[in-house]
């Protein structure tokens, strides 16, 4: 390999073992050697070009789940996200208080330092909503989330106000599925559709121990239709924000 890439064997070995970083031209030579597909090549080169921007996020997130960095990269590259949340407020809209309560409840015995690290990483991820070209975020929540206790009434009210304030941004839309909506496609669980300007969409399904990314067109179509149905059953954006604000006011 060292002969084909015009790099010394020791240099190649150190790069493969993550002992040193890559220059972009060296990375291209290695991708050529391994005959990486064009699509995957674009993904890898883009990650490399943005490594400095993402590096700090990786460094502040020790002992994260195996799928965490994959999710961060997919989320960072997405131009839009459609998130159906039947049980909890999505991470991109959580307050630190809410994030900490959720992580403690679902973290299976995480230490206080690990909880704090995950809260910090979740807050850092919210930067995709405030960058120069922000992510387009569309969220559909079940109405029961608005009344789900997680801490003090003050903390609950702050989280709900954060939701309402977020919905005031042009690139964020929140809708609420009313309790009386009856049975619907969302009863099988939450899901996230990630949209890309130049690539096909992905669907993320999460459970306690793993994350599953779906990229088959037939699967994307199923979840796209489920999203459309949930949108039709939901209150409109303005009415949804009024419901959220009213729930916050009851807690204040």
PDB file of C-alpha atoms in Angstrom:
ATOM      1  CA  UNK A   1       0.000   0.000   0.000  1.00  0.00           C
ATOM      2  CA  UNK A   2       2.780   2.433   0.836  1.00  0.00           C
ATOM      3  CA  UNK A   3       4.107   2.181  -2.737  1.00  0.00           C
ATOM      4  CA  UNK A   4       0.718   2.839  -4.358  1.00  0.00           C
ATOM      5  CA  UNK A   5      -0.026   5.800  -2.091  1.00  0.00           C
ATOM      6  CA  UNK A   6       3.502   7.242  -2.279  1.00  0.00           C
ATOM      7  CA  UNK A   7       3.682   7.359   1.527  1.00  0.00           C
ATOM      8  CA  UNK A   8       6.076   5.558   3.828  1.00  0.00           C
ATOM      9  CA  UNK A   9       4.905   2.363   5.488  1.00  0.00           C
ATOM     10  CA  UNK A  10       5.367   3.891   8.941  1.00  0.00           C
ATOM     11  CA  UNK A  11       3.226   6.910   8.038  1.00  0.00           C
ATOM     12  CA  UNK A  12       0.455   4.715   6.656  1.00  0.00           C
ATOM     13  CA  UNK A  13       0.575   2.510   9.752  1.00  0.00           C
ATOM     14  CA  UNK A  14       0.356   5.506  12.104  1.00  0.00           C
ATOM     15  CA  UNK A  15      -2.624   6.956  10.200  1.00  0.00           C
ATOM     16  CA  UNK A  16      -4.468   3.620  10.188  1.00  0.00           C
ATOM     17  CA  UNK A  17      -3.956   3.352  13.949  1.00  0.00           C
ATOM     18  CA  UNK A  18      -5.182   6.941  14.516  1.00  0.00           C
ATOM     19  CA  UNK A  19      -1.813   8.010  15.881  1.00  0.00           C
ATOM     20  CA  UNK A  20      -1.606  10.963  13.488  1.00  0.00           C
ATOM     21  CA  UNK A  21      -4.151  12.907  11.457  1.00  0.00           C
ATOM     22  CA  UNK A  22      -4.722  13.006   7.693  1.00  0.00           C
ATOM     23  CA  UNK A  23      -3.921  15.677   5.183  1.00  0.00           C
ATOM     24  CA  UNK A  24      -6.706  15.828   2.607  1.00  0.00           C
ATOM     25  CA  UNK A  25      -4.445  14.801  -0.281  1.00  0.00           C
ATOM     26  CA  UNK A  26      -3.193  11.788   1.744  1.00  0.00           C
ATOM     27  CA  UNK A  27      -6.776  10.817   2.502  1.00  0.00           C
ATOM     28  CA  UNK A  28      -7.657  10.947  -1.198  1.00  0.00           C
ATOM     29  CA  UNK A  29      -4.770   8.591  -1.994  1.00  0.00           C
ATOM     30  CA  UNK A  30      -5.973   6.115   0.613  1.00  0.00           C
ATOM     31  CA  UNK A  31      -9.547   6.289  -0.678  1.00  0.00           C
ATOM     32  CA  UNK A  32      -8.213   5.590  -4.174  1.00  0.00           C
ATOM     33  CA  UNK A  33      -6.263   2.596  -2.906  1.00  0.00           C
ATOM     34  CA  UNK A  34      -9.311   1.097  -1.189  1.00  0.00           C
ATOM     35  CA  UNK A  35     -11.522   1.888  -4.216  1.00  0.00           C
ATOM     36  CA  UNK A  36     -14.104   3.650  -2.075  1.00  0.00           C
ATOM     37  CA  UNK A  37     -17.357   4.430  -3.881  1.00  0.00           C
ATOM     38  CA  UNK A  38     -17.998   7.971  -5.091  1.00  0.00           C
ATOM     39  CA  UNK A  39     -20.841   8.589  -2.645  1.00  0.00           C
ATOM     40  CA  UNK A  40     -18.914   7.310   0.351  1.00  0.00           C
ATOM     41  CA  UNK A  41     -15.847   9.277  -0.789  1.00  0.00           C
ATOM     42  CA  UNK A  42     -17.850  12.527  -0.705  1.00  0.00           C
ATOM     43  CA  UNK A  43     -19.101  11.722   2.808  1.00  0.00           C
ATOM     44  CA  UNK A  44     -15.617  10.923   4.131  1.00  0.00           C
ATOM     45  CA  UNK A  45     -13.991  13.957   2.535  1.00  0.00           C
ATOM     46  CA  UNK A  46     -16.717  16.221   3.931  1.00  0.00           C
ATOM     47  CA  UNK A  47     -16.188  14.829   7.423  1.00  0.00           C
ATOM     48  CA  UNK A  48     -12.463  15.475   7.055  1.00  0.00           C
ATOM     49  CA  UNK A  49     -12.987  19.055   5.874  1.00  0.00           C
ATOM     50  CA  UNK A  50     -15.228  19.777   8.854  1.00  0.00           C
ATOM     51  CA  UNK A  51     -13.086  17.893  11.371  1.00  0.00           C
ATOM     52  CA  UNK A  52     -11.917  21.039  13.122  1.00  0.00           C
ATOM     53  CA  UNK A  53     -15.502  22.233  13.623  1.00  0.00           C
ATOM     54  CA  UNK A  54     -16.619  18.881  15.004  1.00  0.00           C
ATOM     55  CA  UNK A  55     -13.491  18.017  16.898  1.00  0.00           C
ATOM     56  CA  UNK A  56     -14.389  19.990  19.992  1.00  0.00           C
ATOM     57  CA  UNK A  57     -17.759  18.241  20.155  1.00  0.00           C
ATOM     58  CA  UNK A  58     -16.075  14.838  20.065  1.00  0.00           C
ATOM     59  CA  UNK A  59     -13.579  15.891  22.713  1.00  0.00           C
ATOM     60  CA  UNK A  60     -16.293  17.031  25.130  1.00  0.00           C
ATOM     61  CA  UNK A  61     -18.295  13.819  24.811  1.00  0.00           C
ATOM     62  CA  UNK A  62     -16.403  10.900  26.429  1.00  0.00           C
ATOM     63  CA  UNK A  63     -17.974   7.477  26.942  1.00  0.00           C
ATOM     64  CA  UNK A  64     -20.833   8.157  24.585  1.00  0.00           C
ATOM     65  CA  UNK A  65     -22.977   5.386  23.038  1.00  0.00           C
ATOM     66  CA  UNK A  66     -21.441   3.773  19.962  1.00  0.00           C
ATOM     67  CA  UNK A  67     -24.062   5.325  17.665  1.00  0.00           C
ATOM     68  CA  UNK A  68     -23.664   8.829  19.078  1.00  0.00           C
ATOM     69  CA  UNK A  69     -21.008  10.162  16.709  1.00  0.00           C
ATOM     70  CA  UNK A  70     -22.754   8.635  13.695  1.00  0.00           C
ATOM     71  CA  UNK A  71     -25.931  10.468  14.686  1.00  0.00           C
ATOM     72  CA  UNK A  72     -24.072  13.757  15.242  1.00  0.00           C
ATOM     73  CA  UNK A  73     -22.547  13.549  11.760  1.00  0.00           C
ATOM     74  CA  UNK A  74     -25.843  12.688  10.046  1.00  0.00           C
ATOM     75  CA  UNK A  75     -27.618  15.465  11.949  1.00  0.00           C
ATOM     76  CA  UNK A  76     -24.914  18.024  11.159  1.00  0.00           C
ATOM     77  CA  UNK A  77     -25.103  17.310   7.414  1.00  0.00           C
ATOM     78  CA  UNK A  78     -28.915  17.336   7.240  1.00  0.00           C
ATOM     79  CA  UNK A  79     -30.752  20.312   5.773  1.00  0.00           C
ATOM     80  CA  UNK A  80     -34.011  19.371   7.507  1.00  0.00           C
ATOM     81  CA  UNK A  81     -35.406  17.066  10.170  1.00  0.00           C
ATOM     82  CA  UNK A  82     -38.948  15.802  10.697  1.00  0.00           C
ATOM     83  CA  UNK A  83     -39.238  14.416  14.217  1.00  0.00           C
ATOM     84  CA  UNK A  84     -42.291  12.605  15.572  1.00  0.00           C
ATOM     85  CA  UNK A  85     -41.955  12.496  19.370  1.00  0.00           C
ATOM     86  CA  UNK A  86     -44.663  10.537  21.190  1.00  0.00           C
ATOM     87  CA  UNK A  87     -43.008  10.363  24.615  1.00  0.00           C
ATOM     88  CA  UNK A  88     -40.500  13.173  25.102  1.00  0.00           C
ATOM     89  CA  UNK A  89     -39.444  16.535  23.695  1.00  0.00           C
ATOM     90  CA  UNK A  90     -36.715  16.084  21.051  1.00  0.00           C
ATOM     91  CA  UNK A  91     -33.131  16.786  22.091  1.00  0.00           C
ATOM     92  CA  UNK A  92     -32.749  19.827  19.829  1.00  0.00           C
ATOM     93  CA  UNK A  93     -35.480  21.602  21.814  1.00  0.00           C
ATOM     94  CA  UNK A  94     -34.650  20.458  25.342  1.00  0.00           C
ATOM     95  CA  UNK A  95     -33.555  22.696  28.194  1.00  0.00           C
ATOM     96  CA  UNK A  96     -30.560  21.474  30.241  1.00  0.00           C
ATOM     97  CA  UNK A  97     -32.918  20.676  33.142  1.00  0.00           C
ATOM     98  CA  UNK A  98     -35.141  18.526  30.961  1.00  0.00           C
ATOM     99  CA  UNK A  99     -32.193  16.834  29.231  1.00  0.00           C
ATOM    100  CA  UNK A 100     -30.628  15.937  32.576  1.00  0.00           C
ATOM    101  CA  UNK A 101     -33.884  14.473  33.907  1.00  0.00           C
ATOM    102  CA  UNK A 102     -34.391  12.371  30.771  1.00  0.00           C
ATOM    103  CA  UNK A 103     -30.788  11.126  30.684  1.00  0.00           C
ATOM    104  CA  UNK A 104     -30.861  10.224  34.385  1.00  0.00           C
ATOM    105  CA  UNK A 105     -34.139   8.337  33.944  1.00  0.00           C
ATOM    106  CA  UNK A 106     -33.025   6.382  30.864  1.00  0.00           C
ATOM    107  CA  UNK A 107     -29.248   6.175  31.370  1.00  0.00           C
ATOM    108  CA  UNK A 108     -29.153   2.817  33.176  1.00  0.00           C
ATOM    109  CA  UNK A 109     -26.947   3.862  36.089  1.00  0.00           C
ATOM    110  CA  UNK A 110     -24.767   6.534  34.513  1.00  0.00           C
ATOM    111  CA  UNK A 111     -22.388   8.336  36.859  1.00  0.00           C
ATOM    112  CA  UNK A 112     -22.983  12.054  37.541  1.00  0.00           C
ATOM    113  CA  UNK A 113     -19.997  12.932  35.303  1.00  0.00           C
ATOM    114  CA  UNK A 114     -21.380  10.814  32.462  1.00  0.00           C
ATOM    115  CA  UNK A 115     -24.798  12.431  32.820  1.00  0.00           C
ATOM    116  CA  UNK A 116     -23.234  15.894  32.719  1.00  0.00           C
ATOM    117  CA  UNK A 117     -21.200  14.964  29.623  1.00  0.00           C
ATOM    118  CA  UNK A 118     -24.302  13.779  27.789  1.00  0.00           C
ATOM    119  CA  UNK A 119     -26.248  16.879  28.754  1.00  0.00           C
ATOM    120  CA  UNK A 120     -23.391  19.066  27.489  1.00  0.00           C
ATOM    121  CA  UNK A 121     -23.220  17.190  24.210  1.00  0.00           C
ATOM    122  CA  UNK A 122     -26.986  17.488  23.726  1.00  0.00           C
ATOM    123  CA  UNK A 123     -26.829  21.236  24.301  1.00  0.00           C
ATOM    124  CA  UNK A 124     -23.898  21.526  21.885  1.00  0.00           C
ATOM    125  CA  UNK A 125     -25.871  19.724  19.183  1.00  0.00           C
ATOM    126  CA  UNK A 126     -28.493  22.466  19.328  1.00  0.00           C
ATOM    127  CA  UNK A 127     -26.024  24.676  17.454  1.00  0.00           C
ATOM    128  CA  UNK A 128     -27.454  23.318  14.181  1.00  0.00           C
ATOM    129  CA  UNK A 129     -30.465  25.581  14.831  1.00  0.00           C
ATOM    130  CA  UNK A 130     -28.410  28.750  15.213  1.00  0.00           C
ATOM    131  CA  UNK A 131     -25.760  28.388  12.514  1.00  0.00           C
ATOM    132  CA  UNK A 132     -25.667  30.716   9.500  1.00  0.00           C
ATOM    133  CA  UNK A 133     -27.835  28.278   7.499  1.00  0.00           C
ATOM    134  CA  UNK A 134     -29.901  26.686  10.251  1.00  0.00           C
ATOM    135  CA  UNK A 135     -31.426  23.261  10.101  1.00  0.00           C
ATOM    136  CA  UNK A 136     -35.146  23.216   9.219  1.00  0.00           C
ATOM    137  CA  UNK A 137     -36.793  21.461  12.137  1.00  0.00           C
ATOM    138  CA  UNK A 138     -40.370  20.216  12.079  1.00  0.00           C
ATOM    139  CA  UNK A 139     -41.637  18.460  15.190  1.00  0.00           C
ATOM    140  CA  UNK A 140     -44.885  16.672  15.973  1.00  0.00           C
ATOM    141  CA  UNK A 141     -45.548  16.021  19.678  1.00  0.00           C
ATOM    142  CA  UNK A 142     -48.233  14.068  21.442  1.00  0.00           C
ATOM    143  CA  UNK A 143     -50.311  16.370  23.668  1.00  0.00           C
ATOM    144  CA  UNK A 144     -49.574  14.236  26.729  1.00  0.00           C
ATOM    145  CA  UNK A 145     -45.942  15.422  26.646  1.00  0.00           C
ATOM    146  CA  UNK A 146     -47.080  18.919  27.644  1.00  0.00           C
ATOM    147  CA  UNK A 147     -48.287  17.628  31.005  1.00  0.00           C
ATOM    148  CA  UNK A 148     -45.646  14.966  31.671  1.00  0.00           C
ATOM    149  CA  UNK A 149     -43.979  15.823  35.019  1.00  0.00           C
ATOM    150  CA  UNK A 150     -40.188  15.546  35.169  1.00  0.00           C
ATOM    151  CA  UNK A 151     -39.035  18.008  37.858  1.00  0.00           C
ATOM    152  CA  UNK A 152     -40.403  21.069  39.621  1.00  0.00           C
ATOM    153  CA  UNK A 153     -43.307  22.989  38.070  1.00  0.00           C
ATOM    154  CA  UNK A 154     -40.868  25.834  37.396  1.00  0.00           C
ATOM    155  CA  UNK A 155     -38.559  23.574  35.397  1.00  0.00           C
ATOM    156  CA  UNK A 156     -41.532  22.197  33.447  1.00  0.00           C
ATOM    157  CA  UNK A 157     -42.740  25.713  32.671  1.00  0.00           C
ATOM    158  CA  UNK A 158     -39.275  26.743  31.469  1.00  0.00           C
ATOM    159  CA  UNK A 159     -39.158  23.773  29.121  1.00  0.00           C
ATOM    160  CA  UNK A 160     -42.566  24.554  27.674  1.00  0.00           C
ATOM    161  CA  UNK A 161     -41.658  28.225  27.215  1.00  0.00           C
ATOM    162  CA  UNK A 162     -38.532  27.092  25.410  1.00  0.00           C
ATOM    163  CA  UNK A 163     -40.752  25.080  23.054  1.00  0.00           C
ATOM    164  CA  UNK A 164     -43.032  28.028  22.383  1.00  0.00           C
ATOM    165  CA  UNK A 165     -40.102  30.405  21.844  1.00  0.00           C
ATOM    166  CA  UNK A 166     -38.422  27.964  19.453  1.00  0.00           C
ATOM    167  CA  UNK A 167     -41.573  27.736  17.374  1.00  0.00           C
ATOM    168  CA  UNK A 168     -41.317  31.501  16.847  1.00  0.00           C
ATOM    169  CA  UNK A 169     -38.285  30.968  14.612  1.00  0.00           C
ATOM    170  CA  UNK A 170     -38.854  30.731  10.875  1.00  0.00           C
ATOM    171  CA  UNK A 171     -36.973  27.431  10.569  1.00  0.00           C
ATOM    172  CA  UNK A 172     -38.769  25.641  13.441  1.00  0.00           C
ATOM    173  CA  UNK A 173     -42.339  24.308  13.290  1.00  0.00           C
ATOM    174  CA  UNK A 174     -44.078  22.473  16.130  1.00  0.00           C
ATOM    175  CA  UNK A 175     -47.446  20.721  15.962  1.00  0.00           C
ATOM    176  CA  UNK A 176     -49.341  18.878  18.683  1.00  0.00           C
ATOM    177  CA  UNK A 177     -51.381  15.718  18.169  1.00  0.00           C
ATOM    178  CA  UNK A 178     -54.548  16.064  20.309  1.00  0.00           C
ATOM    179  CA  UNK A 179     -55.559  13.269  22.666  1.00  0.00           C
ATOM    180  CA  UNK A 180     -58.811  12.790  20.792  1.00  0.00           C
ATOM    181  CA  UNK A 181     -56.988  11.998  17.532  1.00  0.00           C
ATOM    182  CA  UNK A 182     -57.593   8.283  18.089  1.00  0.00           C
ATOM    183  CA  UNK A 183     -55.435   5.500  16.682  1.00  0.00           C
ATOM    184  CA  UNK A 184     -52.832   6.553  14.125  1.00  0.00           C
ATOM    185  CA  UNK A 185     -49.481   5.434  12.560  1.00  0.00           C
ATOM    186  CA  UNK A 186     -47.527   6.967  15.424  1.00  0.00           C
ATOM    187  CA  UNK A 187     -48.681   4.235  17.794  1.00  0.00           C
ATOM    188  CA  UNK A 188     -45.783   2.049  16.658  1.00  0.00           C
ATOM    189  CA  UNK A 189     -43.294   4.550  18.101  1.00  0.00           C
ATOM    190  CA  UNK A 190     -41.325   7.693  17.419  1.00  0.00           C
ATOM    191  CA  UNK A 191     -39.177   8.257  14.351  1.00  0.00           C
ATOM    192  CA  UNK A 192     -36.957  10.900  12.792  1.00  0.00           C
ATOM    193  CA  UNK A 193     -36.659  11.657   9.076  1.00  0.00           C
ATOM    194  CA  UNK A 194     -33.414  13.366   8.065  1.00  0.00           C
ATOM    195  CA  UNK A 195     -33.523  15.332   4.816  1.00  0.00           C
ATOM    196  CA  UNK A 196     -30.537  16.263   2.626  1.00  0.00           C
ATOM    197  CA  UNK A 197     -30.296  18.705  -0.235  1.00  0.00           C
ATOM    198  CA  UNK A 198     -28.274  16.410  -2.525  1.00  0.00           C
ATOM    199  CA  UNK A 199     -28.848  12.968  -1.038  1.00  0.00           C
ATOM    200  CA  UNK A 200     -31.731  10.644  -0.271  1.00  0.00           C
ATOM    201  CA  UNK A 201     -33.445  10.936   3.096  1.00  0.00           C
ATOM    202  CA  UNK A 202     -32.748   8.675   6.069  1.00  0.00           C
ATOM    203  CA  UNK A 203     -35.015   7.466   8.873  1.00  0.00           C
ATOM    204  CA  UNK A 204     -33.717   7.028  12.423  1.00  0.00           C
ATOM    205  CA  UNK A 205     -35.362   4.618  14.860  1.00  0.00           C
ATOM    206  CA  UNK A 206     -34.030   4.517  18.422  1.00  0.00           C
ATOM    207  CA  UNK A 207     -34.375   2.192  21.387  1.00  0.00           C
ATOM    208  CA  UNK A 208     -32.595   1.795  24.707  1.00  0.00           C
ATOM    209  CA  UNK A 209     -29.502   0.025  23.381  1.00  0.00           C
ATOM    210  CA  UNK A 210     -29.130   0.949  19.712  1.00  0.00           C
ATOM    211  CA  UNK A 211     -30.102   3.170  16.800  1.00  0.00           C
ATOM    212  CA  UNK A 212     -31.248   1.979  13.382  1.00  0.00           C
ATOM    213  CA  UNK A 213     -30.819   4.049  10.223  1.00  0.00           C
ATOM    214  CA  UNK A 214     -33.077   3.133   7.289  1.00  0.00           C
ATOM    215  CA  UNK A 215     -32.185   4.229   3.760  1.00  0.00           C
ATOM    216  CA  UNK A 216     -34.313   1.956   1.532  1.00  0.00           C
ATOM    217  CA  UNK A 217     -36.754   3.977  -0.565  1.00  0.00           C
ATOM    218  CA  UNK A 218     -39.716   1.783   0.376  1.00  0.00           C
ATOM    219  CA  UNK A 219     -39.006   2.334   4.082  1.00  0.00           C
ATOM    220  CA  UNK A 220     -38.606   6.077   3.635  1.00  0.00           C
ATOM    221  CA  UNK A 221     -41.976   6.167   1.855  1.00  0.00           C
ATOM    222  CA  UNK A 222     -43.700   4.400   4.770  1.00  0.00           C
ATOM    223  CA  UNK A 223     -42.442   6.939   7.306  1.00  0.00           C
ATOM    224  CA  UNK A 224     -43.042   9.888   5.003  1.00  0.00           C
ATOM    225  CA  UNK A 225     -46.675   8.837   4.694  1.00  0.00           C
ATOM    226  CA  UNK A 226     -46.929   8.311   8.457  1.00  0.00           C
ATOM    227  CA  UNK A 227     -45.571  11.837   8.966  1.00  0.00           C
ATOM    228  CA  UNK A 228     -48.133  13.269   6.539  1.00  0.00           C
ATOM    229  CA  UNK A 229     -50.971  11.491   8.350  1.00  0.00           C
ATOM    230  CA  UNK A 230     -49.791  12.733  11.747  1.00  0.00           C
ATOM    231  CA  UNK A 231     -49.578  16.274  10.380  1.00  0.00           C
ATOM    232  CA  UNK A 232     -53.186  16.079   9.208  1.00  0.00           C
ATOM    233  CA  UNK A 233     -54.337  14.867  12.637  1.00  0.00           C
ATOM    234  CA  UNK A 234     -52.392  17.537  14.521  1.00  0.00           C
ATOM    235  CA  UNK A 235     -53.340  21.050  15.515  1.00  0.00           C
ATOM    236  CA  UNK A 236     -51.886  23.693  13.214  1.00  0.00           C
ATOM    237  CA  UNK A 237     -48.623  25.421  14.210  1.00  0.00           C
ATOM    238  CA  UNK A 238     -50.293  28.535  15.652  1.00  0.00           C
ATOM    239  CA  UNK A 239     -52.867  26.606  17.685  1.00  0.00           C
ATOM    240  CA  UNK A 240     -50.141  24.229  18.859  1.00  0.00           C
ATOM    241  CA  UNK A 241     -48.034  27.093  20.192  1.00  0.00           C
ATOM    242  CA  UNK A 242     -51.098  28.432  22.017  1.00  0.00           C
ATOM    243  CA  UNK A 243     -51.586  25.026  23.674  1.00  0.00           C
ATOM    244  CA  UNK A 244     -47.928  24.922  24.711  1.00  0.00           C
ATOM    245  CA  UNK A 245     -48.029  28.477  26.101  1.00  0.00           C
ATOM    246  CA  UNK A 246     -51.226  27.721  28.013  1.00  0.00           C
ATOM    247  CA  UNK A 247     -49.668  24.595  29.554  1.00  0.00           C
ATOM    248  CA  UNK A 248     -46.648  26.672  30.620  1.00  0.00           C
ATOM    249  CA  UNK A 249     -48.899  29.328  32.144  1.00  0.00           C
ATOM    250  CA  UNK A 250     -50.720  26.726  34.257  1.00  0.00           C
ATOM    251  CA  UNK A 251     -47.376  25.716  35.775  1.00  0.00           C
ATOM    252  CA  UNK A 252     -46.147  29.258  36.495  1.00  0.00           C
TER     253      UNK A 252
END
